[in-house]
Coordinates of C-alpha atoms in Angstrom, one line a residue:
X341 CA 0.0 0.0 0.0
X342 CA 1.5 3.4 -1.0
X343 CA 1.8 6.4 1.3
X344 CA -0.7 8.2 -0.9
X345 CA -3.3 5.5 -0.2
X346 CA -2.9 5.7 3.6
X347 CA -2.3 9.4 4.1
X348 CA -5.3 11.8 4.5
X349 CA -6.8 13.0 1.2
X350 CA -5.9 16.7 1.0
X351 CA -8.7 18.9 -0.4
X352 CA -8.5 22.5 -1.3
X353 CA -11.9 24.1 -0.8
X354 CA -12.3 27.4 -2.6
X355 CA -15.4 28.9 -1.0
X356 CA -16.4 32.4 0.2
X357 CA -19.5 31.3 2.1
X358 CA -18.7 30.3 5.7
X359 CA -21.9 28.3 6.1
X360 CA -21.2 26.2 2.9
X361 CA -17.6 25.6 4.0
X362 CA -18.8 24.4 7.4
X363 CA -21.3 22.0 5.8
X364 CA -18.5 20.6 3.5
X365 CA -16.3 20.0 6.5
X366 CA -19.2 18.3 8.4
X367 CA -20.0 16.1 5.4
X368 CA -16.4 15.1 4.9
X369 CA -16.3 13.7 8.4
X370 CA -18.9 11.1 7.3
X371 CA -16.8 10.0 4.3
X372 CA -14.8 6.8 4.9
X373 CA -11.6 8.1 3.5
X374 CA -9.7 10.3 6.0
X375 CA -9.4 13.8 4.5
X376 CA -7.9 17.2 5.4
X377 CA -9.7 20.2 4.3
X378 CA -7.8 23.4 3.4
X379 CA -10.1 26.3 3.0
X380 CA -9.5 29.6 1.1
X381 CA -11.9 32.3 0.2
X382 CA -11.4 32.9 -3.5
X383 CA -9.4 32.1 -6.6
X384 CA -6.5 34.5 -5.7
X385 CA -6.0 32.8 -2.4
X386 CA -6.3 29.4 -4.0
X387 CA -3.5 30.2 -6.5
X388 CA -1.3 31.5 -3.6
X389 CA -2.0 28.3 -1.7
X390 CA -1.0 26.1 -4.7
X391 CA 2.1 28.2 -5.4
X392 CA 3.0 28.3 -1.6
X393 CA 3.5 32.0 -2.1
X394 CA 2.6 33.4 1.3
X395 CA 4.3 32.3 4.6
X396 CA 1.0 30.8 5.8
X397 CA 1.1 28.5 2.8
X398 CA 4.8 27.6 2.9
X399 CA 4.2 24.1 4.4
X400 CA 0.8 23.2 2.9
X401 CA 0.5 19.8 1.1
X402 CA -0.3 19.6 -2.5
X403 CA -4.1 19.0 -2.7
X404 CA -5.4 15.9 -4.4
X405 CA -8.7 17.6 -5.2
X406 CA -9.9 21.2 -5.6
X407 CA -13.5 21.8 -4.6
X408 CA -14.4 25.1 -6.3
X409 CA -17.3 27.5 -5.9
X410 CA -18.0 29.7 -8.9
X411 CA -19.3 33.0 -7.5
X412 CA -16.6 34.6 -5.2
X413 CA -15.1 38.1 -4.8
X414 CA -11.8 39.1 -6.3
X415 CA -11.1 36.1 -8.5
X416 CA -14.2 33.9 -9.2
X417 CA -14.2 30.2 -9.9
X418 CA -14.2 30.6 -13.7
X419 CA -11.1 32.9 -13.6
X420 CA -9.3 30.6 -11.3
X421 CA -10.1 27.5 -13.4
X422 CA -8.9 29.3 -16.6
X423 CA -5.7 30.4 -15.0
X424 CA -5.1 27.0 -13.3
X425 CA -5.5 25.1 -16.6
X426 CA -3.6 27.5 -18.9
X427 CA -0.9 29.3 -16.7
X428 CA -0.4 26.9 -13.9
X429 CA 0.1 23.7 -15.9
X430 CA 2.2 22.1 -13.1
X431 CA -1.2 21.6 -11.3
X432 CA -3.0 20.2 -14.4
X433 CA -3.2 16.7 -12.7
X434 CA -5.2 18.0 -9.8
X435 CA -8.9 17.3 -10.4
X436 CA -11.2 20.3 -10.0
X437 CA -14.8 19.7 -9.0
X438 CA -17.0 22.8 -9.3
X439 CA -19.5 22.9 -6.5
X440 CA -21.9 25.7 -7.2
X441 CA -25.5 26.8 -6.7
X442 CA -25.8 27.3 -10.5
X443 CA -28.1 25.0 -12.3
X444 CA -27.5 26.6 -15.7
X445 CA -26.4 24.3 -18.4
X446 CA -24.2 27.1 -19.9
X447 CA -22.3 27.3 -16.6
X448 CA -21.6 23.6 -16.6
X449 CA -20.5 23.7 -20.2
X450 CA -18.2 26.7 -19.7
X451 CA -16.6 25.0 -16.6
X452 CA -16.0 21.8 -18.5
X453 CA -14.6 23.8 -21.4
X454 CA -12.2 25.5 -19.0
X455 CA -11.0 22.2 -17.7
X456 CA -13.2 21.2 -14.7
X457 CA -13.4 17.5 -14.1
X458 CA -16.9 17.5 -12.6
X459 CA -19.7 19.9 -11.9
X460 CA -22.1 19.3 -8.9
X461 CA -25.0 21.6 -8.1
X462 CA -25.2 22.6 -4.4
X463 CA -28.5 21.6 -3.0
X464 CA -30.4 24.1 -0.8
X465 CA -31.5 21.4 1.6
X466 CA -28.9 20.6 4.3
X467 CA -29.3 16.8 4.1
X468 CA -29.1 16.9 0.3
X469 CA -26.1 19.2 0.5
X470 CA -24.3 16.7 2.8
X471 CA -25.3 13.8 0.5
X472 CA -23.9 15.8 -2.5
X473 CA -20.5 16.2 -0.8
X474 CA -20.5 12.5 0.1
X475 CA -21.2 11.7 -3.5
X476 CA -18.2 13.8 -4.5
X477 CA -16.1 11.8 -2.1
X478 CA -17.4 8.5 -3.5
X479 CA -16.5 9.6 -7.1
X480 CA -13.1 11.3 -6.4
X481 CA -11.5 9.9 -3.3
X482 CA -9.5 6.7 -3.5
X483 CA -11.4 3.5 -2.7
X484 CA -11.6 2.5 1.0
X485 CA -8.9 0.6 2.8
X486 CA -11.0 -2.6 2.7
X487 CA -11.1 -2.4 -1.1
X488 CA -7.3 -2.3 -1.3
X489 CA -6.6 -5.6 0.5
X490 CA -4.3 -7.7 -1.5
X491 CA -3.2 -4.8 -3.8

């Protein structure tokens, strides 16, 4: 078993709404794979985190998933995604899941065109919201330790 399979799954959450960030954190506690959530408020902070530009980000791990909101101040999710996929190609292998309140097909299409790996609409209902985060975990986290026996 590799170190990557046994270490916590590091997630960079790019989300300006404190309530949504809290719900994501709560939902991740119910996912079988141990994870560590690193939270920033917008795309500018996310790029600083990935680049380890500021002293507070000097020792952060490389995330294995970015969970991205679309509508944020300073640098929104689309701008971040565009820069990540065109200017920051050393991070091209990190999957980006857009987690947004938008239900517009054009938003989904534009995010996929910019390089998003998945698009999940944030439900308004708390239980559905938690279920959606769990679903992201099931799709994007490595399989559970029991599934890796004999590997």
